[in-house]
PDB file of C-alpha atoms in Angstrom:
ATOM      1  CA  ALA A   1      28.204-100.271-111.723  1.00 40.00           C
ATOM      2  CA  LYS A   2      25.996 -99.271-114.615  1.00 41.00           C
ATOM      3  CA  ARG A   3      25.962 -95.534-115.256  1.00 43.00           C
ATOM      4  CA  ALA A   4      23.179 -94.394-117.559  1.00 40.00           C
ATOM      5  CA  VAL A   5      22.534 -91.013-119.085  1.00 43.00           C
ATOM      6  CA  THR A   6      20.306 -89.084-116.695  1.00 43.00           C
ATOM      7  CA  GLN A   7      16.681 -89.185-117.820  1.00 45.00           C
ATOM      8  CA  THR A   8      15.413 -85.881-116.469  1.00 56.00           C
ATOM      9  CA  GLY A   9      12.308 -85.389-118.587  1.00 59.00           C
ATOM     10  CA  LYS A  10       9.650 -86.896-116.310  1.00 72.00           C
ATOM     11  CA  ASN A  11      11.032 -84.987-113.313  1.00 82.00           C
ATOM     12  CA  GLY A  12      11.310 -81.718-115.204  1.00 89.00           C
ATOM     13  CA  TYR A  13      14.548 -80.032-116.238  1.00 92.00           C
ATOM     14  CA  PRO A  14      17.085 -77.640-114.734  1.00 92.00           C
ATOM     15  CA  ASP A  15      16.190 -73.967-115.261  1.00 93.00           C
ATOM     16  CA  SER A  16      18.905 -73.534-117.899  1.00 92.00           C
ATOM     17  CA  ILE A  17      17.280 -76.197-120.122  1.00 93.00           C
ATOM     18  CA  TYR A  18      13.938 -74.349-120.084  1.00 95.00           C
ATOM     19  CA  MET A  19      15.652 -71.052-120.958  1.00 94.00           C
ATOM     20  CA  ASN A  20      17.626 -72.579-123.818  1.00 94.00           C
ATOM     21  CA  ALA A  21      14.589 -74.468-125.125  1.00 95.00           C
ATOM     22  CA  ALA A  22      12.547 -71.229-125.052  1.00 95.00           C
ATOM     23  CA  ARG A  23      15.230 -69.384-127.056  1.00 93.00           C
ATOM     24  CA  ILE A  24      15.356 -72.216-129.609  1.00 94.00           C
ATOM     25  CA  PHE A  25      11.551 -72.318-129.820  1.00 94.00           C
ATOM     26  CA  GLN A  26      11.443 -68.557-130.327  1.00 92.00           C
ATOM     27  CA  GLY A  27      13.920 -68.845-133.183  1.00 89.00           C
ATOM     28  CA  ILE A  28      12.250 -71.711-135.079  1.00 87.00           C
ATOM     29  CA  ARG A  29       8.531 -71.043-134.626  1.00 84.00           C
ATOM     30  CA  THR A  30       6.553 -69.592-137.535  1.00 77.00           C
ATOM     31  CA  GLU A  31       4.288 -66.548-137.310  1.00 69.00           C
ATOM     32  CA  LYS A  32       0.603 -66.812-138.093  1.00 62.00           C
ATOM     33  CA  SER A  33      -1.355 -63.983-139.628  1.00 52.00           C
ATOM     34  CA  ALA A  34      -2.573 -61.453-137.042  1.00 54.00           C
ATOM     35  CA  GLY A  35      -6.185 -62.643-137.331  1.00 54.00           C
ATOM     36  CA  ARG A  36      -5.275 -66.271-136.490  1.00 60.00           C
ATOM     37  CA  MET A  37      -2.795 -65.549-133.717  1.00 64.00           C
ATOM     38  CA  LEU A  38      -3.941 -66.898-130.329  1.00 79.00           C
ATOM     39  CA  VAL A  39      -1.010 -65.605-128.283  1.00 88.00           C
ATOM     40  CA  ARG A  40       1.613 -62.942-128.846  1.00 89.00           C
ATOM     41  CA  TYR A  41       5.340 -63.635-128.865  1.00 90.00           C
ATOM     42  CA  GLY A  42       8.125 -61.126-128.578  1.00 81.00           C
ATOM     43  CA  GLU A  43      10.473 -60.286-131.396  1.00 75.00           C
ATOM     44  CA  SER A  44      12.327 -63.309-132.840  1.00 62.00           C
ATOM     45  CA  SER A  45      16.064 -63.183-133.354  1.00 56.00           C
ATOM     46  CA  ASP A  46      17.412 -64.832-136.504  1.00 51.00           C
ATOM     47  CA  SER A  47      19.961 -66.903-134.585  1.00 50.00           C
ATOM     48  CA  PRO A  48      19.341 -67.126-130.838  1.00 53.00           C
ATOM     49  CA  VAL A  49      22.576 -67.217-128.840  1.00 57.00           C
ATOM     50  CA  VAL A  50      22.440 -70.322-126.677  1.00 68.00           C
ATOM     51  CA  ALA A  51      25.220 -71.527-124.366  1.00 76.00           C
ATOM     52  CA  PHE A  52      25.026 -75.236-123.552  1.00 81.00           C
ATOM     53  CA  LYS A  53      26.751 -76.807-120.569  1.00 81.00           C
ATOM     54  CA  ASP A  54      27.436 -80.022-122.492  1.00 81.00           C
ATOM     55  CA  GLU A  55      26.180 -82.196-125.349  1.00 79.00           C
ATOM     56  CA  HIS A  56      23.485 -83.795-123.179  1.00 82.00           C
ATOM     57  CA  SER A  57      22.083 -80.362-122.262  1.00 87.00           C
ATOM     58  CA  ARG A  58      22.080 -79.347-125.928  1.00 87.00           C
ATOM     59  CA  ARG A  59      20.137 -82.475-126.893  1.00 86.00           C
ATOM     60  CA  LEU A  60      17.579 -81.995-124.100  1.00 91.00           C
ATOM     61  CA  SER A  61      17.073 -78.313-124.995  1.00 93.00           C
ATOM     62  CA  TYR A  62      16.423 -79.020-128.673  1.00 92.00           C
ATOM     63  CA  GLU A  63      14.179 -81.974-127.852  1.00 92.00           C
ATOM     64  CA  LEU A  64      12.052 -79.880-125.488  1.00 95.00           C
ATOM     65  CA  ALA A  65      11.829 -76.970-127.959  1.00 95.00           C
ATOM     66  CA  CYS A  66      10.820 -79.232-130.850  1.00 92.00           C
ATOM     67  CA  ASN A  67       8.188 -81.039-128.776  1.00 92.00           C
ATOM     68  CA  ALA A  68       6.677 -77.697-127.761  1.00 94.00           C
ATOM     69  CA  LEU A  69       6.676 -76.643-131.422  1.00 92.00           C
ATOM     70  CA  LYS A  70       4.895 -79.857-132.465  1.00 92.00           C
ATOM     71  CA  TYR A  71       2.047 -79.154-130.037  1.00 91.00           C
ATOM     72  CA  LYS A  72       2.082 -75.362-130.394  1.00 92.00           C
ATOM     73  CA  PHE A  73      -1.558 -75.157-131.544  1.00 90.00           C
ATOM     74  CA  LEU A  74      -2.797 -77.247-128.596  1.00 93.00           C
ATOM     75  CA  LEU A  75      -0.672 -75.403-126.031  1.00 95.00           C
ATOM     76  CA  GLU A  76      -1.834 -71.991-127.254  1.00 94.00           C
ATOM     77  CA  GLU A  77      -5.471 -73.100-127.186  1.00 94.00           C
ATOM     78  CA  MET A  78      -5.059 -74.417-123.636  1.00 95.00           C
ATOM     79  CA  LEU A  79      -3.628 -71.089-122.476  1.00 95.00           C
ATOM     80  CA  VAL A  80      -6.478 -69.081-123.989  1.00 94.00           C
ATOM     81  CA  ASP A  81      -9.283 -71.517-123.099  1.00 94.00           C
ATOM     82  CA  SER A  82      -8.190 -71.699-119.444  1.00 95.00           C
ATOM     83  CA  LYS A  83      -7.938 -67.888-119.221  1.00 94.00           C
ATOM     84  CA  VAL A  84      -4.313 -68.328-118.108  1.00 93.00           C
ATOM     85  CA  TYR A  85      -3.398 -66.129-121.086  1.00 94.00           C
ATOM     86  CA  PRO A  86      -3.232 -63.210-121.444  1.00 90.00           C
ATOM     87  CA  CYS A  87      -1.362 -62.436-118.241  1.00 89.00           C
ATOM     88  CA  TYR A  88      -0.294 -58.809-118.200  1.00 87.00           C
ATOM     89  CA  SER A  89       2.480 -59.430-115.671  1.00 89.00           C
ATOM     90  CA  ILE A  90       4.238 -61.712-118.198  1.00 91.00           C
ATOM     91  CA  PRO A  91       5.773 -59.810-121.136  1.00 92.00           C
ATOM     92  CA  ASP A  92       5.498 -61.100-124.710  1.00 92.00           C
ATOM     93  CA  GLU A  93       9.226 -61.878-124.632  1.00 92.00           C
ATOM     94  CA  LEU A  94       8.511 -64.672-122.113  1.00 95.00           C
ATOM     95  CA  THR A  95       5.616 -66.281-124.034  1.00 95.00           C
ATOM     96  CA  SER A  96       7.970 -68.828-125.600  1.00 95.00           C
ATOM     97  CA  LEU A  97       9.119 -69.831-122.117  1.00 96.00           C
ATOM     98  CA  LEU A  98       5.473 -70.076-121.008  1.00 97.00           C
ATOM     99  CA  VAL A  99       4.629 -72.412-123.920  1.00 97.00           C
ATOM    100  CA  VAL A 100       7.733 -74.580-123.464  1.00 97.00           C
ATOM    101  CA  MET A 101       7.114 -74.982-119.740  1.00 97.00           C
ATOM    102  CA  LEU A 102       3.419 -75.723-120.314  1.00 97.00           C
ATOM    103  CA  TYR A 103       4.353 -78.542-122.701  1.00 96.00           C
ATOM    104  CA  ASP A 104       6.628 -80.021-120.048  1.00 96.00           C
ATOM    105  CA  LEU A 105       3.989 -79.581-117.322  1.00 95.00           C
ATOM    106  CA  GLN A 106       1.323 -81.531-119.230  1.00 94.00           C
ATOM    107  CA  ASP A 107       3.908 -84.148-120.233  1.00 93.00           C
ATOM    108  CA  ARG A 108       4.494 -84.733-116.503  1.00 93.00           C
ATOM    109  CA  LYS A 109       0.722 -85.089-115.946  1.00 92.00           C
ATOM    110  CA  PHE A 110       0.662 -81.714-114.150  1.00 92.00           C
ATOM    111  CA  GLN A 111       2.980 -82.868-111.370  1.00 89.00           C
ATOM    112  CA  LYS A 112       5.462 -80.433-109.836  1.00 83.00           C
ATOM    113  CA  ARG A 113       9.035 -80.799-111.038  1.00 84.00           C
ATOM    114  CA  LYS A 114      11.881 -81.527-108.698  1.00 78.00           C
ATOM    115  CA  ILE A 115      14.725 -79.095-108.027  1.00 75.00           C
ATOM    116  CA  PHE A 116      18.045 -80.561-109.115  1.00 72.00           C
ATOM    117  CA  ALA A 117      21.060 -80.546-106.819  1.00 73.00           C
ATOM    118  CA  GLU A 118      23.420 -77.597-107.379  1.00 75.00           C
ATOM    119  CA  GLU A 119      20.981 -76.182-109.947  1.00 78.00           C
ATOM    120  CA  GLU A 120      21.430 -72.519-110.800  1.00 87.00           C
ATOM    121  CA  LEU A 121      17.953 -71.009-110.579  1.00 90.00           C
ATOM    122  CA  VAL A 122      16.767 -68.553-113.234  1.00 92.00           C
ATOM    123  CA  ALA A 123      14.320 -65.876-112.080  1.00 94.00           C
ATOM    124  CA  GLU A 124      12.191 -65.970-115.256  1.00 95.00           C
ATOM    125  CA  VAL A 125      11.824 -69.765-115.094  1.00 95.00           C
ATOM    126  CA  GLN A 126      10.861 -69.626-111.429  1.00 94.00           C
ATOM    127  CA  GLU A 127       8.273 -66.912-112.179  1.00 95.00           C
ATOM    128  CA  ILE A 128       6.650 -68.829-115.046  1.00 96.00           C
ATOM    129  CA  GLY A 129       6.763 -72.083-113.085  1.00 95.00           C
ATOM    130  CA  HIS A 130       4.955 -70.599-110.083  1.00 95.00           C
ATOM    131  CA  TYR A 131       2.391 -68.976-112.390  1.00 96.00           C
ATOM    132  CA  LEU A 132       1.595 -72.276-114.149  1.00 96.00           C
ATOM    133  CA  TYR A 133       1.364 -74.183-110.858  1.00 94.00           C
ATOM    134  CA  ARG A 134      -1.269 -71.731-109.627  1.00 94.00           C
ATOM    135  CA  TYR A 135      -3.490 -72.697-112.575  1.00 95.00           C
ATOM    136  CA  MET A 136      -2.690 -76.404-112.937  1.00 95.00           C
ATOM    137  CA  THR A 137      -6.302 -77.473-112.335  1.00 95.00           C
ATOM    138  CA  LYS A 138      -7.628 -75.049-114.961  1.00 96.00           C
ATOM    139  CA  LEU A 139      -4.963 -76.103-117.470  1.00 96.00           C
ATOM    140  CA  ALA A 140      -5.663 -79.815-116.949  1.00 95.00           C
ATOM    141  CA  ALA A 141      -9.396 -79.156-117.423  1.00 96.00           C
ATOM    142  CA  SER A 142      -8.666 -77.173-120.583  1.00 95.00           C
ATOM    143  CA  LEU A 143      -6.618 -80.048-122.000  1.00 94.00           C
ATOM    144  CA  ALA A 144      -9.549 -82.405-121.359  1.00 94.00           C
ATOM    145  CA  ARG A 145     -11.951 -79.990-123.086  1.00 95.00           C
ATOM    146  CA  CYS A 146      -9.666 -79.685-126.112  1.00 91.00           C
ATOM    147  CA  ARG A 147      -9.491 -83.457-126.469  1.00 91.00           C
ATOM    148  CA  ILE A 148     -13.282 -83.724-126.247  1.00 92.00           C
ATOM    149  CA  LYS A 149     -13.759 -80.847-128.701  1.00 90.00           C
ATOM    150  CA  TYR A 150     -11.537 -82.482-131.334  1.00 88.00           C
ATOM    151  CA  ASP A 151     -12.431 -86.091-130.418  1.00 88.00           C
ATOM    152  CA  ALA A 152      -8.737 -86.765-129.729  1.00 87.00           C
ATOM    153  CA  LEU A 153      -7.821 -89.994-127.943  1.00 84.00           C
ATOM    154  CA  SER A 154      -4.375 -88.563-127.149  1.00 83.00           C
ATOM    155  CA  ILE A 155      -2.434 -85.353-127.734  1.00 82.00           C
ATOM    156  CA  GLU A 156      -0.719 -86.993-130.739  1.00 80.00           C
ATOM    157  CA  TYR A 157      -3.890 -86.028-132.635  1.00 78.00           C
ATOM    158  CA  PHE A 158      -2.697 -82.401-132.530  1.00 77.00           C
ATOM    159  CA  VAL A 159       0.629 -83.066-134.274  1.00 78.00           C
ATOM    160  CA  PRO A 160       0.449 -81.546-137.800  1.00 75.00           C
ATOM    161  CA  GLU A 161       0.048 -84.265-140.431  1.00 73.00           C
ATOM    162  CA  VAL A 162       3.255 -83.405-142.277  1.00 74.00           C
ATOM    163  CA  ILE A 163       5.265 -83.802-139.051  1.00 74.00           C
ATOM    164  CA  SER A 164       3.420 -87.000-138.080  1.00 67.00           C
ATOM    165  CA  LYS A 165       4.245 -88.653-141.409  1.00 73.00           C
ATOM    166  CA  ARG A 166       7.868 -87.546-141.186  1.00 73.00           C
ATOM    167  CA  GLU A 167       8.165 -89.001-137.670  1.00 66.00           C
ATOM    168  CA  GLN A 168       6.659 -92.309-138.801  1.00 68.00           C
ATOM    169  CA  ARG A 169       9.264 -92.582-141.552  1.00 72.00           C
ATOM    170  CA  THR A 170      12.072 -91.586-139.198  1.00 69.00           C
ATOM    171  CA  SER A 171      11.036 -94.057-136.478  1.00 66.00           C
ATOM    172  CA  ALA A 172      11.354 -96.930-138.950  1.00 70.00           C
ATOM    173  CA  LEU A 173      14.925 -96.044-139.978  1.00 81.00           C
ATOM    174  CA  PRO A 174      17.823 -98.007-138.444  1.00 88.00           C
ATOM    175  CA  LEU A 175      19.982 -96.203-135.874  1.00 89.00           C
ATOM    176  CA  CYS A 176      23.611 -95.462-136.699  1.00 92.00           C
ATOM    177  CA  PHE A 177      26.290 -95.044-134.028  1.00 93.00           C
ATOM    178  CA  TRP A 178      29.875 -93.955-134.635  1.00 94.00           C
ATOM    179  CA  ILE A 179      32.530 -95.727-132.609  1.00 94.00           C
ATOM    180  CA  ASN A 180      34.728 -93.170-130.869  1.00 94.00           C
ATOM    181  CA  THR A 181      38.016 -94.867-131.706  1.00 92.00           C
ATOM    182  CA  VAL A 182      39.907 -92.407-129.500  1.00 93.00           C
ATOM    183  CA  LYS A 183      38.286 -94.124-126.509  1.00 93.00           C
ATOM    184  CA  ILE A 184      37.521 -97.684-127.627  1.00 94.00           C
ATOM    185  CA  SER A 185      38.172-100.176-130.422  1.00 94.00           C
ATOM    186  CA  LEU A 186      35.622-101.937-132.617  1.00 93.00           C
ATOM    187  CA  GLU A 187      36.569-105.255-131.022  1.00 94.00           C
ATOM    188  CA  ASP A 188      35.930-103.966-127.498  1.00 95.00           C
ATOM    189  CA  VAL A 189      32.566-102.492-128.512  1.00 94.00           C
ATOM    190  CA  ILE A 190      31.510-105.812-130.056  1.00 93.00           C
ATOM    191  CA  ARG A 191      32.620-107.665-126.912  1.00 93.00           C
ATOM    192  CA  ASP A 192      30.607-105.284-124.725  1.00 93.00           C
ATOM    193  CA  LEU A 193      27.488-105.563-126.896  1.00 93.00           C
ATOM    194  CA  GLU A 194      27.647-109.349-126.993  1.00 92.00           C
ATOM    195  CA  MET A 195      27.949-109.456-123.186  1.00 92.00           C
ATOM    196  CA  LYS A 196      24.661-107.511-123.110  1.00 90.00           C
ATOM    197  CA  GLY A 197      22.953-110.086-125.324  1.00 90.00           C
ATOM    198  CA  LEU A 198      23.167-108.426-128.752  1.00 90.00           C
ATOM    199  CA  THR A 199      24.048-110.541-131.778  1.00 91.00           C
ATOM    200  CA  LYS A 200      25.995-109.354-134.803  1.00 91.00           C
ATOM    201  CA  VAL A 201      24.352-109.991-138.194  1.00 90.00           C
ATOM    202  CA  GLU A 202      25.596-109.396-141.704  1.00 89.00           C
ATOM    203  CA  SER A 203      23.207-106.654-142.821  1.00 85.00           C
ATOM    204  CA  VAL A 204      20.141-104.609-141.941  1.00 84.00           C
ATOM    205  CA  SER A 205      17.932-107.120-143.777  1.00 84.00           C
ATOM    206  CA  ASP A 206      18.871-109.719-141.123  1.00 85.00           C
ATOM    207  CA  PHE A 207      17.738-107.559-138.184  1.00 86.00           C
ATOM    208  CA  ASP A 208      15.792-109.067-135.338  1.00 81.00           C
ATOM    209  CA  HIS A 209      15.271-107.121-132.098  1.00 79.00           C
ATOM    210  CA  TYR A 210      18.596-107.681-130.254  1.00 89.00           C
ATOM    211  CA  THR A 211      20.873-107.514-133.271  1.00 92.00           C
ATOM    212  CA  TYR A 212      23.263-105.071-134.915  1.00 91.00           C
ATOM    213  CA  ALA A 213      25.491-104.862-137.984  1.00 92.00           C
ATOM    214  CA  VAL A 214      28.751-103.185-138.932  1.00 92.00           C
ATOM    215  CA  ASP A 215      28.228-100.665-141.730  1.00 91.00           C
ATOM    216  CA  GLN A 216      29.477-102.119-145.018  1.00 86.00           C
ATOM    217  CA  HIS A 217      31.221 -98.893-146.071  1.00 88.00           C
ATOM    218  CA  CYS A 218      32.334 -97.361-142.732  1.00 88.00           C
ATOM    219  CA  HIS A 219      33.758 -99.964-140.392  1.00 87.00           C
ATOM    220  CA  ASP A 220      33.650 -97.598-137.430  1.00 93.00           C
ATOM    221  CA  VAL A 221      29.846 -97.287-137.706  1.00 93.00           C
ATOM    222  CA  LEU A 222      27.377 -99.734-136.158  1.00 94.00           C
ATOM    223  CA  VAL A 223      23.744-100.003-137.226  1.00 92.00           C
ATOM    224  CA  PHE A 224      20.900-101.085-134.899  1.00 92.00           C
ATOM    225  CA  PRO A 225      17.125-101.622-135.184  1.00 89.00           C
ATOM    226  CA  SER A 226      15.147 -98.491-134.275  1.00 86.00           C
ATOM    227  CA  SER A 227      13.327-100.464-131.553  1.00 84.00           C
ATOM    228  CA  LEU A 228      16.544-100.499-129.488  1.00 87.00           C
ATOM    229  CA  ARG A 229      16.844 -96.721-129.237  1.00 85.00           C
ATOM    230  CA  GLU A 230      16.012 -96.256-125.531  1.00 83.00           C
ATOM    231  CA  GLU A 231      18.102 -99.237-124.433  1.00 87.00           C
ATOM    232  CA  LEU A 232      21.108 -98.049-126.426  1.00 87.00           C
ATOM    233  CA  LEU A 233      20.914 -94.521-125.014  1.00 83.00           C
ATOM    234  CA  ASN A 234      21.127 -96.010-121.523  1.00 85.00           C
ATOM    235  CA  LEU A 235      24.288 -98.023-122.193  1.00 87.00           C
ATOM    236  CA  ASP A 236      27.567 -97.065-120.530  1.00 88.00           C
ATOM    237  CA  LEU A 237      29.029 -97.020-124.044  1.00 90.00           C
ATOM    238  CA  PHE A 238      26.779 -94.086-124.894  1.00 87.00           C
ATOM    239  CA  ALA A 239      27.049 -92.360-121.508  1.00 84.00           C
ATOM    240  CA  ASP A 240      30.864 -92.483-121.785  1.00 89.00           C
ATOM    241  CA  CYS A 241      30.782 -91.145-125.394  1.00 89.00           C
ATOM    242  CA  LYS A 242      32.316 -94.346-126.736  1.00 92.00           C
ATOM    243  CA  LEU A 243      29.347 -94.697-129.057  1.00 91.00           C
ATOM    244  CA  LEU A 244      28.007 -91.520-130.697  1.00 91.00           C
ATOM    245  CA  LEU A 245      24.503 -91.421-132.150  1.00 88.00           C
ATOM    246  CA  GLN A 246      24.548 -90.232-135.765  1.00 83.00           C
TER     247      GLN A 246
END
């Protein structure tokens, strides 16, 4: 049976992911001058100590933190415009958690997240979650007002230009996967890929959609078109750590 990597994003995340993402966000965000600051954050630590359960949790935490950072201006404006912030029962040290969880809430179209089986609940995450749910209607209305105010067809409008251009360049780059030769051989990987309908070509210049190539310099590295990213991340080869995304 096919076993894919769990896609938790649209259902929300376990409490530990929100906490780790908030710590990462707190460590990488940049301060504005006092006059331009919409919300107040607690003191930043130079290197937040984050304990990850596994590699998948680490990837989800960084992804969530970076997405919240991309839309930081919009999220802060939503909090202030909706009068959800300031909230004097929430200390400045939890503002990063508030922003991270707000990003996830709007990404799920303001639907409640599910509770994962055997999840260890975190009091701060539960507190912020309940607070945001109480004001979901106001937050959704604030998002609509912000889009009207800036004539934005989608929230991608609010991504800073320098980040938007960098993402466009990155999305066009081929994907590189290392073969974990401790678990599988090149021949077995090729056999598995061909059974799934992918065709081997000589080089990146020969790419079509369902194609791949062996790196010319590292024979334990496979290169794929960027358009295959989601499909590749759902392969058993990736879930079983037989292929490792570079």
